[in-house]
PDB file of C-alpha atoms in Angstrom:
ATOM      1  CA  MET A   1      18.217  43.763 -93.382  1.00 54.00           C
ATOM      2  CA  SER A   2      16.650  46.671 -91.354  1.00 63.00           C
ATOM      3  CA  ASP A   3      14.069  45.169 -88.624  1.00 69.00           C
ATOM      4  CA  SER A   4      10.976  45.948 -90.054  1.00 79.00           C
ATOM      5  CA  THR A   5      12.051  44.784 -93.351  1.00 88.00           C
ATOM      6  CA  ALA A   6      13.071  41.269 -91.652  1.00 91.00           C
ATOM      7  CA  LEU A   7       9.848  41.408 -90.173  1.00 94.00           C
ATOM      8  CA  ASP A   8       7.684  41.921 -93.445  1.00 94.00           C
ATOM      9  CA  SER A   9      10.166  39.349 -94.943  1.00 95.00           C
ATOM     10  CA  PHE A  10       7.788  37.053 -92.708  1.00 96.00           C
ATOM     11  CA  LEU A  11       4.872  38.303 -93.358  1.00 97.00           C
ATOM     12  CA  ASP A  12       4.790  38.136 -96.568  1.00 96.00           C
ATOM     13  CA  LYS A  13       6.036  34.581 -96.856  1.00 96.00           C
ATOM     14  CA  TRP A  14       2.695  33.363 -94.632  1.00 97.00           C
ATOM     15  CA  ARG A  15       0.826  36.181 -96.761  1.00 97.00           C
ATOM     16  CA  ALA A  16       1.784  33.949-100.362  1.00 96.00           C
ATOM     17  CA  ARG A  17       1.446  30.490 -98.865  1.00 95.00           C
ATOM     18  CA  TRP A  18      -2.268  31.925 -97.994  1.00 96.00           C
ATOM     19  CA  PRO A  19      -3.327  33.892-100.570  1.00 95.00           C
ATOM     20  CA  GLU A  20      -6.637  33.439 -98.902  1.00 96.00           C
ATOM     21  CA  TRP A  21      -6.443  35.540 -96.033  1.00 97.00           C
ATOM     22  CA  GLN A  22      -6.428  38.697 -98.367  1.00 96.00           C
ATOM     23  CA  VAL A  23      -9.950  38.020 -98.702  1.00 96.00           C
ATOM     24  CA  ALA A  24     -10.930  36.697 -95.091  1.00 96.00           C
ATOM     25  CA  GLU A  25      -8.961  39.563 -92.950  1.00 96.00           C
ATOM     26  CA  THR A  26     -12.047  41.363 -93.648  1.00 96.00           C
ATOM     27  CA  PHE A  27     -14.110  39.831 -90.340  1.00 97.00           C
ATOM     28  CA  VAL A  28     -10.978  40.501 -88.496  1.00 97.00           C
ATOM     29  CA  PRO A  29     -10.953  43.661 -86.027  1.00 95.00           C
ATOM     30  CA  ALA A  30      -8.459  45.692 -88.199  1.00 96.00           C
ATOM     31  CA  PRO A  31      -5.576  46.819 -84.953  1.00 94.00           C
ATOM     32  CA  ARG A  32      -5.224  43.136 -84.892  1.00 96.00           C
ATOM     33  CA  ARG A  33      -4.889  41.734 -88.091  1.00 97.00           C
ATOM     34  CA  ARG A  34      -0.519  42.746 -88.347  1.00 97.00           C
ATOM     35  CA  LEU A  35      -0.578  40.649 -84.964  1.00 98.00           C
ATOM     36  CA  ALA A  36      -2.492  37.417 -86.159  1.00 98.00           C
ATOM     37  CA  VAL A  37      -0.689  37.620 -89.121  1.00 98.00           C
ATOM     38  CA  ALA A  38       2.665  37.580 -87.331  1.00 98.00           C
ATOM     39  CA  TRP A  39       1.197  34.501 -84.702  1.00 98.00           C
ATOM     40  CA  PHE A  40       0.053  32.671 -88.303  1.00 98.00           C
ATOM     41  CA  ALA A  41       3.832  33.114 -89.176  1.00 98.00           C
ATOM     42  CA  LEU A  42       5.229  32.067 -86.297  1.00 98.00           C
ATOM     43  CA  LEU A  43       3.431  28.724 -86.241  1.00 98.00           C
ATOM     44  CA  GLN A  44       4.324  28.367 -90.310  1.00 97.00           C
ATOM     45  CA  GLU A  45       8.438  28.418 -88.747  1.00 97.00           C
ATOM     46  CA  PHE A  46       7.274  25.376 -86.545  1.00 97.00           C
ATOM     47  CA  GLU A  47       5.326  23.796 -89.477  1.00 96.00           C
ATOM     48  CA  ASP A  48       7.994  23.912 -91.332  1.00 95.00           C
ATOM     49  CA  ALA A  49      10.840  22.712 -88.971  1.00 96.00           C
ATOM     50  CA  MET A  50       7.865  19.470 -88.154  1.00 95.00           C
ATOM     51  CA  ASN A  51       7.803  19.246 -92.016  1.00 94.00           C
ATOM     52  CA  ILE A  52      11.568  18.915 -93.010  1.00 91.00           C
ATOM     53  CA  ALA A  53      12.452  16.508 -95.623  1.00 85.00           C
ATOM     54  CA  GLY A  54      15.903  14.808 -95.403  1.00 85.00           C
ATOM     55  CA  ASP A  55      18.178  15.238 -92.245  1.00 91.00           C
ATOM     56  CA  PRO A  56      16.020  16.251 -89.580  1.00 92.00           C
ATOM     57  CA  LEU A  57      18.787  17.763 -87.454  1.00 95.00           C
ATOM     58  CA  PRO A  58      19.295  21.256 -88.309  1.00 94.00           C
ATOM     59  CA  ALA A  59      15.171  21.178 -87.922  1.00 95.00           C
ATOM     60  CA  ASP A  60      15.572  19.735 -84.722  1.00 96.00           C
ATOM     61  CA  ALA A  61      18.061  22.344 -84.031  1.00 97.00           C
ATOM     62  CA  LYS A  62      16.168  25.055 -84.793  1.00 96.00           C
ATOM     63  CA  LEU A  63      13.299  24.422 -82.699  1.00 97.00           C
ATOM     64  CA  GLY A  64      15.234  24.136 -80.278  1.00 97.00           C
ATOM     65  CA  TRP A  65      16.420  28.133 -80.986  1.00 97.00           C
ATOM     66  CA  TRP A  66      13.007  28.891 -81.164  1.00 98.00           C
ATOM     67  CA  GLY A  67      12.957  26.865 -77.461  1.00 98.00           C
ATOM     68  CA  GLU A  68      15.247  29.229 -76.173  1.00 98.00           C
ATOM     69  CA  GLU A  69      13.580  32.396 -78.066  1.00 98.00           C
ATOM     70  CA  LEU A  70      10.686  31.850 -76.206  1.00 98.00           C
ATOM     71  CA  ARG A  71      11.253  31.500 -72.936  1.00 97.00           C
ATOM     72  CA  ASP A  72      13.365  34.927 -73.850  1.00 97.00           C
ATOM     73  CA  TRP A  73       9.998  36.128 -74.567  1.00 97.00           C
ATOM     74  CA  SER A  74       8.775  35.219 -71.120  1.00 94.00           C
ATOM     75  CA  ARG A  75      11.201  37.360 -70.233  1.00 94.00           C
ATOM     76  CA  GLN A  76      10.587  40.482 -72.247  1.00 92.00           C
ATOM     77  CA  ARG A  77      13.706  40.051 -74.593  1.00 94.00           C
ATOM     78  CA  SER A  78      13.222  39.073 -78.194  1.00 94.00           C
ATOM     79  CA  ARG A  79      16.193  38.324 -81.301  1.00 94.00           C
ATOM     80  CA  HIS A  80      13.694  36.898 -83.920  1.00 96.00           C
ATOM     81  CA  PRO A  81      11.846  39.754 -86.065  1.00 96.00           C
ATOM     82  CA  LEU A  82       8.624  38.006 -85.356  1.00 97.00           C
ATOM     83  CA  GLY A  83       9.565  38.764 -81.354  1.00 96.00           C
ATOM     84  CA  ARG A  84       9.062  42.447 -82.445  1.00 94.00           C
ATOM     85  CA  VAL A  85       5.199  42.241 -82.796  1.00 97.00           C
ATOM     86  CA  LEU A  86       4.528  38.807 -80.234  1.00 97.00           C
ATOM     87  CA  GLU A  87       7.000  39.386 -77.725  1.00 97.00           C
ATOM     88  CA  PRO A  88       5.105  41.978 -76.065  1.00 96.00           C
ATOM     89  CA  CYS A  89       1.936  40.470 -75.579  1.00 96.00           C
ATOM     90  CA  PRO A  90       1.738  38.475 -72.392  1.00 95.00           C
ATOM     91  CA  ALA A  91       0.788  35.114 -73.049  1.00 96.00           C
ATOM     92  CA  PRO A  92       2.286  31.628 -72.072  1.00 96.00           C
ATOM     93  CA  TRP A  93       5.534  31.353 -74.313  1.00 98.00           C
ATOM     94  CA  GLU A  94       7.596  29.385 -71.840  1.00 97.00           C
ATOM     95  CA  ALA A  95       4.688  26.792 -71.807  1.00 97.00           C
ATOM     96  CA  LEU A  96       4.629  26.908 -75.551  1.00 98.00           C
ATOM     97  CA  ALA A  97       8.523  26.418 -76.279  1.00 98.00           C
ATOM     98  CA  GLY A  98       8.163  23.197 -73.563  1.00 98.00           C
ATOM     99  CA  ALA A  99       5.958  21.665 -76.160  1.00 98.00           C
ATOM    100  CA  LEU A 100       7.689  22.191 -79.405  1.00 98.00           C
ATOM    101  CA  PRO A 101       9.835  18.479 -79.016  1.00 97.00           C
ATOM    102  CA  ALA A 102       6.554  17.499 -79.987  1.00 97.00           C
ATOM    103  CA  LEU A 103       7.099  18.833 -83.195  1.00 97.00           C
ATOM    104  CA  ALA A 104      10.087  16.661 -83.668  1.00 95.00           C
ATOM    105  CA  ALA A 105       8.240  13.279 -82.749  1.00 94.00           C
ATOM    106  CA  ALA A 106       5.110  14.153 -85.122  1.00 93.00           C
ATOM    107  CA  ARG A 107       7.728  13.063 -87.607  1.00 92.00           C
ATOM    108  CA  ALA A 108       7.556   9.221 -87.242  1.00 88.00           C
ATOM    109  CA  PRO A 109       5.232   7.596 -89.155  1.00 83.00           C
ATOM    110  CA  VAL A 110       1.724   6.431 -87.265  1.00 85.00           C
ATOM    111  CA  ASP A 111      -0.655   3.558 -87.345  1.00 83.00           C
ATOM    112  CA  ASP A 112      -3.378   5.727 -87.340  1.00 83.00           C
ATOM    113  CA  ILE A 113      -5.007   9.301 -86.809  1.00 87.00           C
ATOM    114  CA  GLY A 114      -5.740   8.896 -83.357  1.00 89.00           C
ATOM    115  CA  GLU A 115      -2.087   8.727 -82.648  1.00 91.00           C
ATOM    116  CA  ALA A 116      -0.817  11.395 -84.371  1.00 91.00           C
ATOM    117  CA  PHE A 117      -3.238  13.597 -82.060  1.00 93.00           C
ATOM    118  CA  SER A 118      -1.723  12.487 -79.242  1.00 94.00           C
ATOM    119  CA  ARG A 119       1.184  12.449 -79.892  1.00 94.00           C
ATOM    120  CA  LEU A 120       0.635  17.182 -81.203  1.00 96.00           C
ATOM    121  CA  ARG A 121      -1.889  17.204 -78.146  1.00 95.00           C
ATOM    122  CA  ASP A 122       0.584  18.782 -75.717  1.00 96.00           C
ATOM    123  CA  TYR A 123       1.513  21.161 -78.302  1.00 97.00           C
ATOM    124  CA  ALA A 124      -1.549  22.369 -79.526  1.00 96.00           C
ATOM    125  CA  GLN A 125      -2.710  22.961 -76.062  1.00 95.00           C
ATOM    126  CA  ALA A 126      -0.298  24.771 -75.467  1.00 96.00           C
ATOM    127  CA  VAL A 127      -0.492  27.034 -78.875  1.00 97.00           C
ATOM    128  CA  ALA A 128      -4.762  27.189 -77.343  1.00 94.00           C
ATOM    129  CA  ALA A 129      -3.443  29.309 -74.673  1.00 94.00           C
ATOM    130  CA  VAL A 130      -0.499  31.582 -76.090  1.00 96.00           C
ATOM    131  CA  GLU A 131      -3.729  32.241 -79.031  1.00 95.00           C
ATOM    132  CA  ALA A 132      -6.340  32.774 -75.914  1.00 93.00           C
ATOM    133  CA  SER A 133      -3.999  35.608 -74.432  1.00 94.00           C
ATOM    134  CA  LEU A 134      -3.161  37.252 -77.190  1.00 95.00           C
ATOM    135  CA  PHE A 135      -6.780  38.154 -79.031  1.00 93.00           C
ATOM    136  CA  ASP A 136      -8.702  38.100 -75.166  1.00 81.00           C
ATOM    137  CA  ALA A 137     -10.241  35.047 -76.030  1.00 73.00           C
ATOM    138  CA  ALA A 138     -11.544  31.619 -74.194  1.00 67.00           C
ATOM    139  CA  THR A 139     -10.304  28.322 -75.063  1.00 60.00           C
ATOM    140  CA  ALA A 140     -11.383  25.487 -74.797  1.00 53.00           C
ATOM    141  CA  GLY A 141     -10.440  21.544 -75.516  1.00 55.00           C
ATOM    142  CA  GLN A 142     -11.654  21.961 -78.628  1.00 65.00           C
ATOM    143  CA  ALA A 143     -10.114  24.432 -79.163  1.00 86.00           C
ATOM    144  CA  ALA A 144      -7.210  22.425 -79.238  1.00 91.00           C
ATOM    145  CA  ASN A 145      -8.304  19.489 -81.384  1.00 91.00           C
ATOM    146  CA  ALA A 146      -9.351  21.806 -84.371  1.00 92.00           C
ATOM    147  CA  ILE A 147      -5.415  23.086 -84.319  1.00 95.00           C
ATOM    148  CA  ALA A 148      -3.949  19.604 -83.663  1.00 95.00           C
ATOM    149  CA  ALA A 149      -6.305  18.676 -86.734  1.00 94.00           C
ATOM    150  CA  GLN A 150      -4.700  21.721 -88.986  1.00 95.00           C
ATOM    151  CA  THR A 151      -1.191  21.061 -87.945  1.00 96.00           C
ATOM    152  CA  LEU A 152      -1.742  17.850 -89.061  1.00 95.00           C
ATOM    153  CA  ALA A 153      -3.689  19.149 -92.536  1.00 94.00           C
ATOM    154  CA  ALA A 154      -0.062  20.742 -92.594  1.00 94.00           C
ATOM    155  CA  ARG A 155       1.498  17.615 -92.359  1.00 93.00           C
ATOM    156  CA  LEU A 156      -0.318  15.774 -94.703  1.00 91.00           C
ATOM    157  CA  ALA A 157      -0.120  18.472 -97.761  1.00 89.00           C
ATOM    158  CA  GLU A 158       3.650  18.216 -97.543  1.00 89.00           C
ATOM    159  CA  ALA A 159       5.075  14.913 -96.487  1.00 86.00           C
ATOM    160  CA  GLY A 160       2.263  12.738 -97.959  1.00 85.00           C
ATOM    161  CA  PRO A 161      -0.762  10.377 -96.273  1.00 86.00           C
ATOM    162  CA  ALA A 162       2.350   7.710 -95.233  1.00 82.00           C
ATOM    163  CA  ALA A 163       3.407  10.515 -92.910  1.00 82.00           C
ATOM    164  CA  LEU A 164       0.408   9.954 -91.217  1.00 83.00           C
ATOM    165  CA  ALA A 165      -0.703   5.975 -92.084  1.00 73.00           C
ATOM    166  CA  GLY A 166       2.635   4.623 -92.354  1.00 58.00           C
ATOM    167  CA  SER A 167       1.938   0.868 -91.572  1.00 42.00           C
ATOM    168  CA  GLY A 168      -1.671   0.433 -92.696  1.00 48.00           C
ATOM    169  CA  ASN A 169      -3.645   0.772 -96.162  1.00 44.00           C
ATOM    170  CA  ALA A 170      -4.028   4.457 -95.955  1.00 46.00           C
ATOM    171  CA  GLY A 171      -0.491   4.861 -96.572  1.00 45.00           C
ATOM    172  CA  ASP A 172      -0.285   4.752-100.041  1.00 52.00           C
ATOM    173  CA  ASP A 173       1.046   7.333-101.109  1.00 55.00           C
ATOM    174  CA  GLY A 174      -0.838   8.331-104.526  1.00 59.00           C
ATOM    175  CA  ASP A 175      -3.586   9.774-104.526  1.00 65.00           C
ATOM    176  CA  ARG A 176      -6.068   6.542-102.917  1.00 71.00           C
ATOM    177  CA  GLY A 177      -4.346   7.564 -99.808  1.00 78.00           C
ATOM    178  CA  MET A 178      -4.576  11.114 -99.808  1.00 81.00           C
ATOM    179  CA  LEU A 179      -8.515  10.537-100.144  1.00 85.00           C
ATOM    180  CA  GLN A 180      -8.072   7.626 -97.597  1.00 87.00           C
ATOM    181  CA  VAL A 181      -6.114   9.979 -94.595  1.00 89.00           C
ATOM    182  CA  GLY A 182      -7.580  13.172 -95.946  1.00 90.00           C
ATOM    183  CA  GLU A 183     -11.488  11.622 -95.218  1.00 91.00           C
ATOM    184  CA  ALA A 184     -10.361  10.112 -91.611  1.00 90.00           C
ATOM    185  CA  LEU A 185      -8.765  13.827 -90.488  1.00 92.00           C
ATOM    186  CA  LEU A 186     -11.654  15.657 -92.129  1.00 93.00           C
ATOM    187  CA  LYS A 187     -14.042  13.396 -89.510  1.00 91.00           C
ATOM    188  CA  GLN A 188     -11.524  14.092 -86.665  1.00 90.00           C
ATOM    189  CA  TRP A 189     -11.951  18.280 -87.186  1.00 90.00           C
ATOM    190  CA  PRO A 190     -13.727  19.546 -84.898  1.00 82.00           C
ATOM    191  CA  LEU A 191     -15.270  23.089 -85.365  1.00 79.00           C
ATOM    192  CA  PRO A 192     -13.277  25.192 -83.544  1.00 79.00           C
ATOM    193  CA  ARG A 193     -16.548  27.719 -82.035  1.00 81.00           C
ATOM    194  CA  GLN A 194     -14.311  28.278 -78.228  1.00 81.00           C
ATOM    195  CA  ALA A 195     -11.189  29.373 -80.430  1.00 90.00           C
ATOM    196  CA  PRO A 196     -10.854  33.136 -81.387  1.00 93.00           C
ATOM    197  CA  ARG A 197     -12.077  34.844 -84.231  1.00 94.00           C
ATOM    198  CA  GLU A 198      -8.450  34.322 -85.872  1.00 96.00           C
ATOM    199  CA  ARG A 199      -7.657  31.072 -85.286  1.00 95.00           C
ATOM    200  CA  ARG A 200     -11.747  30.206 -86.155  1.00 95.00           C
ATOM    201  CA  ILE A 201     -11.069  31.860 -89.645  1.00 96.00           C
ATOM    202  CA  TRP A 202      -8.234  29.890 -90.190  1.00 97.00           C
ATOM    203  CA  ALA A 203      -9.322  26.557 -89.524  1.00 95.00           C
ATOM    204  CA  ALA A 204     -12.170  27.446 -92.039  1.00 95.00           C
ATOM    205  CA  LEU A 205      -9.493  27.910 -94.280  1.00 96.00           C
ATOM    206  CA  ALA A 206      -7.420  25.163 -93.833  1.00 95.00           C
ATOM    207  CA  ARG A 207     -10.278  22.593 -93.479  1.00 94.00           C
ATOM    208  CA  GLN A 208     -12.008  24.090 -96.838  1.00 93.00           C
ATOM    209  CA  ARG A 209      -8.370  23.273 -98.875  1.00 93.00           C
ATOM    210  CA  LEU A 210      -8.143  19.774 -97.551  1.00 93.00           C
ATOM    211  CA  GLN A 211     -11.762  19.099 -98.665  1.00 91.00           C
ATOM    212  CA  ARG A 212     -11.745  20.597-102.483  1.00 90.00           C
ATOM    213  CA  ARG A 213      -8.483  18.547-102.567  1.00 86.00           C
ATOM    214  CA  VAL A 214     -10.294  15.318-101.223  1.00 86.00           C
ATOM    215  CA  GLY A 215     -13.304  15.787-102.919  1.00 76.00           C
ATOM    216  CA  ALA A 216     -11.130  17.024-106.619  1.00 73.00           C
ATOM    217  CA  GLY A 217      -8.381  13.560-105.906  1.00 64.00           C
ATOM    218  CA  GLN A 218      -5.745  16.396-106.987  1.00 65.00           C
ATOM    219  CA  PRO A 219      -4.405  19.257-105.875  1.00 68.00           C
ATOM    220  CA  VAL A 220      -6.524  22.878-106.650  1.00 73.00           C
ATOM    221  CA  ALA A 221      -6.395  25.866-106.966  1.00 75.00           C
ATOM    222  CA  ALA A 222      -8.006  28.393-103.946  1.00 78.00           C
ATOM    223  CA  ALA A 223     -11.867  28.840-103.996  1.00 83.00           C
ATOM    224  CA  ALA A 224     -12.932  31.834-105.269  1.00 90.00           C
ATOM    225  CA  PRO A 225     -13.462  35.221-103.703  1.00 90.00           C
ATOM    226  CA  LEU A 226     -17.246  34.655-103.154  1.00 93.00           C
ATOM    227  CA  ARG A 227     -16.996  31.363-101.337  1.00 93.00           C
ATOM    228  CA  LEU A 228     -13.953  32.046 -99.350  1.00 93.00           C
ATOM    229  CA  LEU A 229     -15.485  35.058 -98.157  1.00 94.00           C
ATOM    230  CA  LEU A 230     -18.526  33.004 -97.073  1.00 95.00           C
ATOM    231  CA  THR A 231     -16.500  30.892 -95.435  1.00 95.00           C
ATOM    232  CA  ALA A 232     -14.805  33.778 -93.818  1.00 96.00           C
ATOM    233  CA  TRP A 233     -18.426  35.208 -92.875  1.00 96.00           C
ATOM    234  CA  TRP A 234     -19.259  31.956 -91.565  1.00 94.00           C
ATOM    235  CA  ALA A 235     -16.503  31.040 -89.316  1.00 95.00           C
ATOM    236  CA  ALA A 236     -15.943  34.711 -88.105  1.00 94.00           C
ATOM    237  CA  ARG A 237     -19.490  34.404 -86.433  1.00 91.00           C
ATOM    238  CA  GLY A 238     -18.597  31.677 -84.318  1.00 79.00           C
TER     239      GLY A 238
END
């Protein structure tokens, strides 16, 4: 498989998970769209390792490999196809590498959402710092909090409510548990107004997904294209 084909396979995998982006990326400057998708695809790789089911050792090994890869990016060396797009961009890659173990720690059930946010604080701050470099934007603590919330929303979707409220009443695995944990997460999900446009748009789409899931009490299809367009436009405005 050529480097170009391998890269496209990772980008297409992320696009398949986020079909809403086809509508939303209208509000991202064309020269930055490929960079944005490559970055989001990388974060998806990290989230997949966090949300692994069963034996965590292969996922932990994967996170360890990614740590070494990101440290190499700091030295202008890359092996992974996503590095062809991302590594040339000066960013605090080594700091992100150092924060990856937080994703393994995040697999353990917690008593409440606040504890889940705390476990991801260092990771979210590292992600926010990289995004500020990639997209030439200012960043703030609010951006990191929003990144943590979005990461937890992915965990909720993949692992269920018990993963975020293991010993509380909301730890039920049914619709009631999803409703309670989802509502608690939404209450602590700030609007990332200080984040880059790319993050603001993706966060708005992710938050909309969770709102629709909580409101319906069951998995639902993506919002209609017009609603997606309005959501992305609102987020792009900042």
